[in-house]
Coordinates of C-alpha atoms and ligand atoms in Angstrom, one line a residue:
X1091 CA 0.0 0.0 0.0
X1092 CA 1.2 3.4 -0.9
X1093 CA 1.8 6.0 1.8
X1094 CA 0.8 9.2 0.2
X1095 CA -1.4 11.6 2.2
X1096 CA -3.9 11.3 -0.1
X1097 CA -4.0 6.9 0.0
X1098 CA -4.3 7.7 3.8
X1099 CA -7.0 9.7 3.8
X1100 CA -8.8 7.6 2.0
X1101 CA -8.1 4.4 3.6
X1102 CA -9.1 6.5 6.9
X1103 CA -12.4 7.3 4.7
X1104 CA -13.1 3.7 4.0
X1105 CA -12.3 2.3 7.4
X1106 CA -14.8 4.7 8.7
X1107 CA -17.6 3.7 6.7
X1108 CA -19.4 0.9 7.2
X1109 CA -18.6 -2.2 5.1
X1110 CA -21.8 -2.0 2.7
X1111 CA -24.7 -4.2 5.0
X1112 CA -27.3 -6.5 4.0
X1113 CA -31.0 -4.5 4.1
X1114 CA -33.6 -6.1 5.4
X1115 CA -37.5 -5.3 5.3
X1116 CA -40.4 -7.2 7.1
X1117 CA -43.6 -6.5 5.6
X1118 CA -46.8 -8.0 4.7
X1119 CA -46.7 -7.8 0.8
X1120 CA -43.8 -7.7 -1.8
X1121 CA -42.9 -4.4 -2.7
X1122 CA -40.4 -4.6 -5.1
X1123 CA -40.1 -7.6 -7.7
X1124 CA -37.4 -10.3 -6.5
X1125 CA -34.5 -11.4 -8.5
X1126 CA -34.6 -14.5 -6.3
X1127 CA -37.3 -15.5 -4.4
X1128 CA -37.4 -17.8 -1.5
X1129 CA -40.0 -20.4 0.3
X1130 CA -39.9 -22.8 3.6
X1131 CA -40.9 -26.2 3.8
X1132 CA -40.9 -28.8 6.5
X1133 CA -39.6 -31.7 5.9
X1134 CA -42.0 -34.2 4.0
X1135 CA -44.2 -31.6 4.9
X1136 CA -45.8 -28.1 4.4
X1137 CA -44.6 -25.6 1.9
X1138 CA -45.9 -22.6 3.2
X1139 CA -46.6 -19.5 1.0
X1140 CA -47.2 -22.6 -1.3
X1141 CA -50.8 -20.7 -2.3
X1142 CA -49.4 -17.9 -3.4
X1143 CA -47.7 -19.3 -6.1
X1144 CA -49.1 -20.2 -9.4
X1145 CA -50.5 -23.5 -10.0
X1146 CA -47.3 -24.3 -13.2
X1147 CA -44.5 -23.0 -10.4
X1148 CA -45.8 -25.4 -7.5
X1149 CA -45.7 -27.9 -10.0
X1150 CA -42.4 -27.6 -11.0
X1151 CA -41.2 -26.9 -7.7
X1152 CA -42.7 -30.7 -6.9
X1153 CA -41.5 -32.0 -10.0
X1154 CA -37.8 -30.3 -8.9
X1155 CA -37.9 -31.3 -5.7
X1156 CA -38.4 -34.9 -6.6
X1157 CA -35.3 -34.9 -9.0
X1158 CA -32.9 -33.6 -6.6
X1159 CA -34.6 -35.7 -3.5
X1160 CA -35.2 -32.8 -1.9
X1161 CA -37.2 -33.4 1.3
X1162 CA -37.0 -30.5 3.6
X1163 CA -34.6 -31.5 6.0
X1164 CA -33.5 -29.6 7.9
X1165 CA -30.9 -27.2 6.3
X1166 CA -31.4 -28.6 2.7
X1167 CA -32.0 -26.4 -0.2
X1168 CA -33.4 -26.6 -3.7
X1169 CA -32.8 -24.1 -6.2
X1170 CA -34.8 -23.7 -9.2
X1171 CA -33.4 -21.2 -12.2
X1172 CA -35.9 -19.6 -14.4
X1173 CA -38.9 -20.3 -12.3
X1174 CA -42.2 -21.2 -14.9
X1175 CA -44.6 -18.2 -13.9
X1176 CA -42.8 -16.0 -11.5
X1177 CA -40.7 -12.7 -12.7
X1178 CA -38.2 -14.0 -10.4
X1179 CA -35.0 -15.8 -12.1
X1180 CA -34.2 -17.9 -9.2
X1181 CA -36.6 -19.7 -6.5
X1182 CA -34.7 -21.3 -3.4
X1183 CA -36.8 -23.7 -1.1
X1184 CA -34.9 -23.7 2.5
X1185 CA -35.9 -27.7 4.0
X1186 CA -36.9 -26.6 7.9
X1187 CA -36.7 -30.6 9.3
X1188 CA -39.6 -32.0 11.4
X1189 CA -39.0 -30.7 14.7
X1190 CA -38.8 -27.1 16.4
X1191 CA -36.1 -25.1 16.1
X1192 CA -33.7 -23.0 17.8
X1193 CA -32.6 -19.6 17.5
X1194 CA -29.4 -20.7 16.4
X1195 CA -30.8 -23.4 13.9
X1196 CA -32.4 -20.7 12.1
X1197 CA -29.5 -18.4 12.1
X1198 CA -27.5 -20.8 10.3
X1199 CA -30.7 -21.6 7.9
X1200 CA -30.3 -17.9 7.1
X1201 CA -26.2 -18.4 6.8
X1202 CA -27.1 -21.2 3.9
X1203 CA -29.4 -18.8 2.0
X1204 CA -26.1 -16.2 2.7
X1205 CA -23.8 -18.2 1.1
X1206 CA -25.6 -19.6 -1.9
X1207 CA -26.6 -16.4 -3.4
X1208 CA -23.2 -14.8 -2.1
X1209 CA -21.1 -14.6 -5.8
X1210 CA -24.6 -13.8 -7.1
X1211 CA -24.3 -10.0 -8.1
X1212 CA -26.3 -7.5 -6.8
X1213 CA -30.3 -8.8 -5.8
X1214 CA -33.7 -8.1 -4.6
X1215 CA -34.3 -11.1 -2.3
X1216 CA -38.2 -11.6 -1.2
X1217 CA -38.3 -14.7 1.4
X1218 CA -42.0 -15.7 2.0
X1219 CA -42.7 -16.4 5.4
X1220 CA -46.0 -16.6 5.7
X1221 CA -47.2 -19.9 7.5
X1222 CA -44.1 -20.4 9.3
X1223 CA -44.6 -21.6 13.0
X1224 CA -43.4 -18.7 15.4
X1225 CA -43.1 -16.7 12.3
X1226 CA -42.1 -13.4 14.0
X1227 CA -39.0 -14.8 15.6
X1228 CA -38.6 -17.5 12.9
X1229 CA -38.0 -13.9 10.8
X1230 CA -35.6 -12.2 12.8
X1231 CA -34.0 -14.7 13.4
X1232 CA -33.1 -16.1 10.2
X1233 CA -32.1 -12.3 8.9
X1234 CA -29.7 -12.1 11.6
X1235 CA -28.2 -15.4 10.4
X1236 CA -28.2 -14.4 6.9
X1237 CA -26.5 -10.7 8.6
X1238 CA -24.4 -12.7 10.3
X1239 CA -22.7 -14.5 7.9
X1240 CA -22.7 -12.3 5.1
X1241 CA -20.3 -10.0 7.1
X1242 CA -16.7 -9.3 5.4
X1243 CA -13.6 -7.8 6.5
X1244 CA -12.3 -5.3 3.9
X1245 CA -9.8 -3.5 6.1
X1246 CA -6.6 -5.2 4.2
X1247 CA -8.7 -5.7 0.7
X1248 CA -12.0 -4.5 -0.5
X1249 CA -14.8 -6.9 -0.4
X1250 CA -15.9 -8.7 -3.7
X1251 CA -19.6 -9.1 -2.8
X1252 CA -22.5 -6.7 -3.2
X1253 CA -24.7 -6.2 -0.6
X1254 CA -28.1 -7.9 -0.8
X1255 CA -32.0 -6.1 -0.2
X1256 CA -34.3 -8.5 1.6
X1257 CA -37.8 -8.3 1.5
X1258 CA -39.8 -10.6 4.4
X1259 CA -43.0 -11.4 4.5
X1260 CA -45.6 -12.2 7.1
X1261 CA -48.5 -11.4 8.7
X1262 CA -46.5 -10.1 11.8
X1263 CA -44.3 -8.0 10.4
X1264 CA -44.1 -5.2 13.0
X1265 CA -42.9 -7.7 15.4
X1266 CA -40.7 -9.1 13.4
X1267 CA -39.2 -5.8 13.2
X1268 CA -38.9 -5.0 16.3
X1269 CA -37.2 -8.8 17.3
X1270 CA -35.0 -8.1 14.2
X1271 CA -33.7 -4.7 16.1
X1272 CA -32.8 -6.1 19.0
X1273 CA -30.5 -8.5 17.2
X1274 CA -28.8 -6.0 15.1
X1275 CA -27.6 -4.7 18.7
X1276 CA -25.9 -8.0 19.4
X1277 CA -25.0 -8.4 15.4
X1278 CA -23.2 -4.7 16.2
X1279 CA -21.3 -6.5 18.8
X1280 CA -20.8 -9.8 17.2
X1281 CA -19.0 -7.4 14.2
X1282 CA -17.1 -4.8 16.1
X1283 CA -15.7 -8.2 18.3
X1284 CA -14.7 -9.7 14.7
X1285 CA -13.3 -6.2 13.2
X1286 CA -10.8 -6.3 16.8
X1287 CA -9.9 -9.7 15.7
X1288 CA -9.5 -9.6 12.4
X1289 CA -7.2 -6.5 12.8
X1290 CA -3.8 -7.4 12.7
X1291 CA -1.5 -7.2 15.3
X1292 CA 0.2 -4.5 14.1
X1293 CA -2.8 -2.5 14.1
X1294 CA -4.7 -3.8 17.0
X1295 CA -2.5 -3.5 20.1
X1296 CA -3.5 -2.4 23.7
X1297 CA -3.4 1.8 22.9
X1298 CA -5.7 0.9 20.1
X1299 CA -7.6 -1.5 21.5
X1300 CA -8.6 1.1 24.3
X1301 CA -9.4 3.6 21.6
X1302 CA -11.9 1.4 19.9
X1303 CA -13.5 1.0 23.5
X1304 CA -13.2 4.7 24.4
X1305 CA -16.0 4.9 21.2
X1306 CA -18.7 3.2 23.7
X1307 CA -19.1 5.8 25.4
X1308 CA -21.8 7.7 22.4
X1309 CA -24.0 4.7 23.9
X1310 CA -23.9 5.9 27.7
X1311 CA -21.2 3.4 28.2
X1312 CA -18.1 4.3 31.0
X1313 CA -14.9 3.5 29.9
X1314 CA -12.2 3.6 31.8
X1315 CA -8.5 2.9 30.4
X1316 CA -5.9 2.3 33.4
X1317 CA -2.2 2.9 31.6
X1318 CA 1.5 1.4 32.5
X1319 CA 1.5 4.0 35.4
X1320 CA -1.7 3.6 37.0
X1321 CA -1.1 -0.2 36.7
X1322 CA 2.1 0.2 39.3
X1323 CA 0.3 2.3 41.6
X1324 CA -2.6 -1.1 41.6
X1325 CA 1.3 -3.6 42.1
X1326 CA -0.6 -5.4 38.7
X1327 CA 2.8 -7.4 39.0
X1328 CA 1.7 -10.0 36.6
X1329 CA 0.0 -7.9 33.2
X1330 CA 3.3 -5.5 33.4
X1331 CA 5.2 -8.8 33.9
X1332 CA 3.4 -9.6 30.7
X1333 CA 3.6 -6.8 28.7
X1334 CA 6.8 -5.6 29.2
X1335 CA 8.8 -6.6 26.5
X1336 CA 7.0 -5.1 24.6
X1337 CA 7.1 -1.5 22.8
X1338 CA 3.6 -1.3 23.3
X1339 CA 2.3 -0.7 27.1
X1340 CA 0.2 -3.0 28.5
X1341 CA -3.2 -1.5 29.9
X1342 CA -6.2 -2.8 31.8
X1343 CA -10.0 -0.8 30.2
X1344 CA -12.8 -0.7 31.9
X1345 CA -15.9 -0.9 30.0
X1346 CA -19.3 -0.5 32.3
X1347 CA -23.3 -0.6 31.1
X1348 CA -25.2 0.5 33.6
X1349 CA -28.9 -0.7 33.2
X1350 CA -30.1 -1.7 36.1
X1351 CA -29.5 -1.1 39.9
X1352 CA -28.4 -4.9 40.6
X1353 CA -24.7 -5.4 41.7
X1354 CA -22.9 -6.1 38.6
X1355 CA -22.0 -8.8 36.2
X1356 CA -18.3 -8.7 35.7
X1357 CA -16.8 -10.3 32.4
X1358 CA -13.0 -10.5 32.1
X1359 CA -11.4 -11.1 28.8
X1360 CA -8.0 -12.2 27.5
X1361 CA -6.5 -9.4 25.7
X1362 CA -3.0 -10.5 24.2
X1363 CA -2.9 -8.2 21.3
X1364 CA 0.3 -10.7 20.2
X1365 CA 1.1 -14.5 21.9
X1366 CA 4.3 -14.8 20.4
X1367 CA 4.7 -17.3 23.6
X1368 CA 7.4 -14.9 24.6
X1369 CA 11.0 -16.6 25.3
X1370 CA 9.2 -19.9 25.3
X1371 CA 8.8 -19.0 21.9
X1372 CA 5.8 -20.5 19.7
X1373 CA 8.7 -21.8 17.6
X1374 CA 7.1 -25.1 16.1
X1375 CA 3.9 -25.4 14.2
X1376 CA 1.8 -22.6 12.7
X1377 CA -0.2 -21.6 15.5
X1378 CA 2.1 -17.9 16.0
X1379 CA 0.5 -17.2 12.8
X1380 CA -3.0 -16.8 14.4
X1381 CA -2.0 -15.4 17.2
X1382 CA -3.1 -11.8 16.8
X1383 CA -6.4 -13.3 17.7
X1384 CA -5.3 -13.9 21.3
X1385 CA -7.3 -10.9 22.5
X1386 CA -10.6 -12.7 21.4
X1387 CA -11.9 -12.9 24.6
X1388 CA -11.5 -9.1 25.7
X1389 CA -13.2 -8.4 22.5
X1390 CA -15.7 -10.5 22.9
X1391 CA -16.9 -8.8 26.4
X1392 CA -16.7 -5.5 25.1
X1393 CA -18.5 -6.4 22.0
X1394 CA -21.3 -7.7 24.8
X1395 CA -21.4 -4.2 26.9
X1396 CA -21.8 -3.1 22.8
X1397 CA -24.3 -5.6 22.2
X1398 CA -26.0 -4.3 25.6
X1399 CA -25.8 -0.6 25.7
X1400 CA -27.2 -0.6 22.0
X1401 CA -30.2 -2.5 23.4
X1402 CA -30.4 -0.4 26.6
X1403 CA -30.6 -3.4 28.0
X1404 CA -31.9 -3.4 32.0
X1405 CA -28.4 -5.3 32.6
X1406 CA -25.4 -4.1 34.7
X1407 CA -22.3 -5.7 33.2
X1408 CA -19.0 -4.7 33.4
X1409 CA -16.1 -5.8 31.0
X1410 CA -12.5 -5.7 32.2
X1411 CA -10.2 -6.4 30.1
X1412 CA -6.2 -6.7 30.6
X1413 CA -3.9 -5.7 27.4
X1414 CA -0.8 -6.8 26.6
X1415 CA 1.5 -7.6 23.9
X1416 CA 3.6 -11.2 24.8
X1417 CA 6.8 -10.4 22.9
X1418 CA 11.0 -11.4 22.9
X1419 CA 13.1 -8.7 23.9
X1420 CA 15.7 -7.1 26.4
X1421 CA 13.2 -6.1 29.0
X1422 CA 10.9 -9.2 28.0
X1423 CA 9.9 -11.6 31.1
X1424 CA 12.4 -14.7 31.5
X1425 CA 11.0 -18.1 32.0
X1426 CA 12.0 -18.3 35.9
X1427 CA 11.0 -14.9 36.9
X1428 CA 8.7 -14.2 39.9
X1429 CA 5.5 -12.0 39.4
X1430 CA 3.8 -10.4 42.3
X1431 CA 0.1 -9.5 41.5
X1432 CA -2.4 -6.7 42.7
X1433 CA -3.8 -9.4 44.9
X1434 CA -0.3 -10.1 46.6
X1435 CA 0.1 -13.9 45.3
X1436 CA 3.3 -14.4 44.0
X1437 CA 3.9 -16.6 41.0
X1438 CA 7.2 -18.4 39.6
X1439 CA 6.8 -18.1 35.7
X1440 CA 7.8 -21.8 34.5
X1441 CA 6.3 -20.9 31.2
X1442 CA 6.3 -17.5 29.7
X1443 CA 3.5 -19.0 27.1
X1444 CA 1.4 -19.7 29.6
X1445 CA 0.8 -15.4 29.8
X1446 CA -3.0 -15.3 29.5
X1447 CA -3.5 -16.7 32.9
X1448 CA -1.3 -13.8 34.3
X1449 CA -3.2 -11.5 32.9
X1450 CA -6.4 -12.5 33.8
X1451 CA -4.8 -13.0 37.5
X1452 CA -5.0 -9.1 37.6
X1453 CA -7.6 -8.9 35.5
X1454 CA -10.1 -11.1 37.9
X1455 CA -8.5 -9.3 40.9
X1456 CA -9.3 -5.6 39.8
X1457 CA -13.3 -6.4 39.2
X1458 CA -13.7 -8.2 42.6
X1459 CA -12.1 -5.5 43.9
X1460 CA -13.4 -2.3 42.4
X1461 CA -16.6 -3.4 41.3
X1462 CA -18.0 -6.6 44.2
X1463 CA -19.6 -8.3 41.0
X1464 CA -22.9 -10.8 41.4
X1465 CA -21.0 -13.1 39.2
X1466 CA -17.8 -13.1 36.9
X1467 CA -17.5 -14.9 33.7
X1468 CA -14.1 -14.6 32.1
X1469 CA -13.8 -15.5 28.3
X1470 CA -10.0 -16.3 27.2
X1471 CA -8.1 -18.1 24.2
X1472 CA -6.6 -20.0 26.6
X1473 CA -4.8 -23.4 26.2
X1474 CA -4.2 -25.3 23.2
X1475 CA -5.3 -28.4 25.6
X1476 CA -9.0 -27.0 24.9
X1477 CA -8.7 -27.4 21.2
X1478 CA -7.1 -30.8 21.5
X1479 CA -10.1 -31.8 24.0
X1480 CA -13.1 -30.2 22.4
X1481 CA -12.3 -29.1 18.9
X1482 CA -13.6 -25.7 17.4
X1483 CA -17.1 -26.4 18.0
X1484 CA -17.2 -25.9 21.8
X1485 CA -15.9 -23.9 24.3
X1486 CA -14.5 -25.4 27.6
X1487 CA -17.1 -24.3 30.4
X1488 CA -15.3 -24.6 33.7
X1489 CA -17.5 -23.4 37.1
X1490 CA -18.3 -24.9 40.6
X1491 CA -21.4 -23.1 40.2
X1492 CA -24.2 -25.3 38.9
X1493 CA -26.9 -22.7 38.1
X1494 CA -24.3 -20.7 36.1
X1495 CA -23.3 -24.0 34.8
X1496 CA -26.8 -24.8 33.6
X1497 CA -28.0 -21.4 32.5
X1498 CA -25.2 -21.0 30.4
X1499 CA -25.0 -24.3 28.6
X1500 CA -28.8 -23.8 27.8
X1501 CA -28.0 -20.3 26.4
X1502 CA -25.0 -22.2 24.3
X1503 CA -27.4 -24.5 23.0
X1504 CA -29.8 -21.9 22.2
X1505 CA -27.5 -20.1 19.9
X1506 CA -25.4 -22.4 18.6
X1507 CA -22.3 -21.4 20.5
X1508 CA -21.9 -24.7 22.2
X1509 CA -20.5 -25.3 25.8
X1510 CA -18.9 -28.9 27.2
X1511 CA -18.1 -28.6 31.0
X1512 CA -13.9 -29.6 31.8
X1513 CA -13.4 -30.2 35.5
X1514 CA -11.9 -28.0 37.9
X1515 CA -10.3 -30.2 40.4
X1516 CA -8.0 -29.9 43.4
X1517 CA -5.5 -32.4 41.5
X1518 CA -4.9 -30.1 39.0
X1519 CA -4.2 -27.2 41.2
X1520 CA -1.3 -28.9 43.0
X1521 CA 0.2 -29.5 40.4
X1522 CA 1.1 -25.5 40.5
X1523 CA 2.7 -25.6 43.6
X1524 CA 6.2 -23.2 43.3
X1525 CA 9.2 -24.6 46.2
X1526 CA 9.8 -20.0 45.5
X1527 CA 6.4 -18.4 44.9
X1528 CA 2.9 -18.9 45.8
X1529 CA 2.1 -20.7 42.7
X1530 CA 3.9 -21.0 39.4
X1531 CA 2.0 -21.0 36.3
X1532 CA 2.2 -24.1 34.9
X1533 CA 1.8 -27.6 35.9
X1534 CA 2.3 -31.2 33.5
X1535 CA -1.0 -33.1 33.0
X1536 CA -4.8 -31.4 31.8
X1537 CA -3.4 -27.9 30.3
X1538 CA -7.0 -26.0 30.2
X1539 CA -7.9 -28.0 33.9
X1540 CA -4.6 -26.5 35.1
X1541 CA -5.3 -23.8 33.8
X1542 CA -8.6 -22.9 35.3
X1543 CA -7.4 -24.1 38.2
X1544 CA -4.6 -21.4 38.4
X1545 CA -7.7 -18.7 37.9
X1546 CA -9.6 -20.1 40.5
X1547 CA -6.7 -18.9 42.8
X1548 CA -7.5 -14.8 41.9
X1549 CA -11.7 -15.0 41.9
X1550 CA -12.1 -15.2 45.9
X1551 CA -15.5 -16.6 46.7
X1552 CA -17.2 -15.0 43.4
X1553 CA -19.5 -17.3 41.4
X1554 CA -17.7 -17.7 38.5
X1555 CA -17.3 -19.3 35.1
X1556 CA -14.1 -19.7 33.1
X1557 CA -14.7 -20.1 29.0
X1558 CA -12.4 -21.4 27.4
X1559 CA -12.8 -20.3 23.8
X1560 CA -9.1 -21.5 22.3
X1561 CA -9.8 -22.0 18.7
X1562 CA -13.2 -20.8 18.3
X1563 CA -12.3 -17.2 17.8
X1564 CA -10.9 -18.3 14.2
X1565 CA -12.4 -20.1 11.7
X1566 CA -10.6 -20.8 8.6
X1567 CA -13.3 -22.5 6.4
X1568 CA -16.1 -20.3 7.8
X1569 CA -18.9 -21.8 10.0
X1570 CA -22.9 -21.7 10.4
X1571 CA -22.6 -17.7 11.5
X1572 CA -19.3 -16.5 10.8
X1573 CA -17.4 -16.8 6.7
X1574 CA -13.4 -17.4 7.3
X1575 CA -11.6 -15.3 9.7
X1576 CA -12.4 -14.5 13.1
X1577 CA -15.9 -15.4 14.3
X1578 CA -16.9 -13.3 17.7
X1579 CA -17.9 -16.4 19.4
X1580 CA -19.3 -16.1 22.8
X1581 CA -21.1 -12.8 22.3
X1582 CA -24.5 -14.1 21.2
X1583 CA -23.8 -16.9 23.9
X1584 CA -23.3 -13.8 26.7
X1585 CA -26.1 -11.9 25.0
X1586 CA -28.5 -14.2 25.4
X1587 CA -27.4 -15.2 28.9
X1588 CA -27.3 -11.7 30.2
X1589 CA -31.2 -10.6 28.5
X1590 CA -32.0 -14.2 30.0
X1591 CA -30.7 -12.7 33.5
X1592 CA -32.9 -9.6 33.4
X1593 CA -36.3 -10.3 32.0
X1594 CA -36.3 -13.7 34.9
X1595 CA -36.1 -11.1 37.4
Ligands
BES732 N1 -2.9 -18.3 23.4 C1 -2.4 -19.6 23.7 C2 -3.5 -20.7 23.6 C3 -4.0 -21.0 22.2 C4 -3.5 -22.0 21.5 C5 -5.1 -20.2 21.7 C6 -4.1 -22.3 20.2 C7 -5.6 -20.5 20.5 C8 -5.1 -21.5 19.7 C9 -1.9 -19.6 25.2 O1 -1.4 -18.4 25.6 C10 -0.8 -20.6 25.3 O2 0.2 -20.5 24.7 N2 -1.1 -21.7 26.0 C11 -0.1 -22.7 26.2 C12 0.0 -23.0 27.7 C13 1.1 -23.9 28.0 C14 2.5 -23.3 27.8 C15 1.0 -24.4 29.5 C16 -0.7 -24.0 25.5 O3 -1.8 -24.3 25.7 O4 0.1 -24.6 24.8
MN733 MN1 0.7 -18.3 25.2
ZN734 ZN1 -2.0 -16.7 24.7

């Protein structure tokens, strides 16, 4: 890239704008003719809107439909081209299954639709909904899926595809409008966590990362950014340990929604701008490569006070979220070194890889302290053990607290943001007993049990949850909500648990 004035100040132009966003409208009646038009049908069941139609187009649709066994399964599609009797040129059926679905079912119904007609050029896409159990939500729902993975990130390269103008229809179309707001709100945050992430490291380090958090506060939310100096008056031993061989100053921000008078929810997220594993250097392998997505989890609680404050929801939820870069250099922490945290623990540093733990040390310390949450969750890219044990598909749930246990996995399996519980045991916490220092930061068997273990020490008598999202922050063949690149996971999961929170009080 060139580095005239000029170049900049367009690049500064384009970063600025919004990348050029799906339209949707819910309404009871076609307004504009569709290029494409698209229809529901349960499996070996119902095609709704069927009636509609004309008599020749649900004939060939049947005739189609039998050709290419299509049964209405659940996520199948049949596309017709060159419909008989309709102006539109293309007619997808979307197959619905047999049995209820969940929110996060239809979001990736509406991720399918996304991805067929995304190399199509520029259309006018009426989806009739008519019929469709639940239609309201079914709506919303499936336009946030279609939202959500139609997103692009053009920062390094424009995007290719043209943005797409829905039409919906259904009877309730004012509700469906009204669902379909509330989930742009947690859309907003599902994309500004994925913009963090996909920004390289380069770009996204813990100055920026505060400014990007300062611009909350146009939604009422407080954000406070603690820098290198206010950290040493706080003795945040471990995140300066951390961050300091790096040319880039570690920070701690503060980002608070106030929506209600209940004690706060705290969430705590991982922010390692760079894991370059530090003098135990990530020297095999290709996982440094993907590394600039170790703050995942700090952008995934801010992007959920986003998602929150946008919704004014009647939540009070507090992000905190420790920066750092994890680099190799003269004034870089040695493997051997003792940390002291705020809390006073010291810890013997066996592994200077294992840095997201020490940051979340202080991290975990400073809400407990200055805010006496209800409940923390902290979200963190944590241990390659995770992905070995559960894959990309689910996040390690670790918490001695069985409600938060169960009310999260339900909100995981609403969504589609999956949660398998890892144990915290006292076996795995011996195992980080220091002969020098309180603890030290590594042990030998379970890495993401040892691991949570080692956070346990720093969250008091809190209820807490630890997520362990290692490896579902990237995706690099896309999945049901997110195309390739980095996929905001957790904060539709944290969404829906927090709204879940409030309207059962
Ligand atoms: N950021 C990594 C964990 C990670 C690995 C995230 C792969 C995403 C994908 C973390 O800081 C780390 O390096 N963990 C070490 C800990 C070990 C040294 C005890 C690990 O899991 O290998
Ligand atoms: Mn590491
Ligand atoms: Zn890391």
């Amino acid at each position: 890239m060139t580095k005239s004035p000029f170049a900049l100040s367009l690049l500064a132009a384009a970063l600025a704008m919004p990348a050029a966003a799906e339209t949707f409208h819910f309404d009871t009646q076609l307004k504009d003719d569709p290029t494409t038009l698209v229809l529901f049908q349960q499996q070996d069941g119902e095609l709704y809107s069927q009636n509609t139609l004309a008599q020749s187009t649900n004939n060939q649709i049947l005739r189609a439909a039998e050709a290419a066994q299509f049964t209405g399964k659940q996520g199948q599609l049949l596309e017709i081209l060159a419909p008989n009797g309709l102006k539109a040129s293309r007619l997808v059926v979307i197959g619905l299954g047999d049995d209820a679905l969940t929110e996060g079912e239809i979001n990736a119904l509406g991720g399918k639709l996304a991805d067929k007609l995304a190399a199509k050029p520029q259309q006018q896409v009426g989806i009739l909904a008519q019929g469709v159990p639940n239609g309201a939500d079914f709506a919303a729902q499936f336009a946030h899926g279609v939202e959500l993975k139609s997103y692009r990130y053009a920062r390094y390269k424009p995007s290719t595809s043209e943005a797409k103008h829905y039409q919906v229809i259904l009877d309730n179309a004012e509700v469906a409008n009204q669902r379909h707001q509330a989930l742009q709100a947690v859309e907003a945050g599902v994309f500004m966590a994925r913009d963090m992430t996909n920004a390289t490291a380069g770009d996204m380090y813990p100055g920026s990362f505060a400014e990007e958090a300062k611009g909350l506060s146009e939604l009422g939310v407080k954000v406070k950014v603690l820098d290198r100096a206010d950290l040493e008056k706080l003795n945040m031993g471990a995140l300066i340990g951390v961050g300091k061989g790096s040319e880039r100053e570690p920070k701690l921000v503060v980002a608070h929604w106030q929506g209600s008078e209940d004690a706060p929810i705290a969430l705590v997220g991982k922010g390692i701008t760079f894991d370059s594993g530090g003098y135990n250097i990530k020297a095999t392998g290709t996982s440094i490569v993907h590394m600039k997505s170790d703050m995942a989890g700090a952008a995934t609680v801010l992007g959920t006070v986003k998602a929150m404050a946008m919704q004014k929801a009647p939540v009070n939820v507090v992000a905190v979220m420790p920066l750092a870069e994890n680099m190799v250099s003269e004034r870089a922490l040695r493997p051997g070194d003792v940390l002291v945290t705020g809390e006073g623990k010291s810890v013997e540093v066996t592994n200077t890889d294992a840095e997201g733990r020490l940051i979340l040390a202080d991290g975990l310390w400073y809400a407990r302290e200055f805010y006496q949450p209800q409940m923390i969750i902290d979200v963190a890219t944590l241990t390659g053990s995770k992905v070995r044990a559960l894959g990309r598909e689910f996040t390690g749930l670790f918490s001695d607290d069985a409600t938060m246990v169960t009310e999260l996995t339900y909100a995981g399996e609403r969504v589609g943001e999956k949660l398998w519980r890892l144990p915290l045991a006292p076996a795995f916490g011996d195992e980080l007993k220091s002969d020098i220092a309180d603890l030290k930061n590594t042990g030998k068997s379970a890495g993401a049990s040892v691991a949570a273990m080692f956070l346990k020490e720093f969250v008091g008598d809190s209820r807490w949850a630890h997520l362990d999202i290692a490896g579902d922050a990237l995706t690099s063949t896309g999945n049901d909500f997110a195309p390739k690149g980095a996929t905001g996971h957790g904060v539709r999961l944290l969404s829906y648990w927090l709204t879940d929170q409030a309207s059962a009080k």
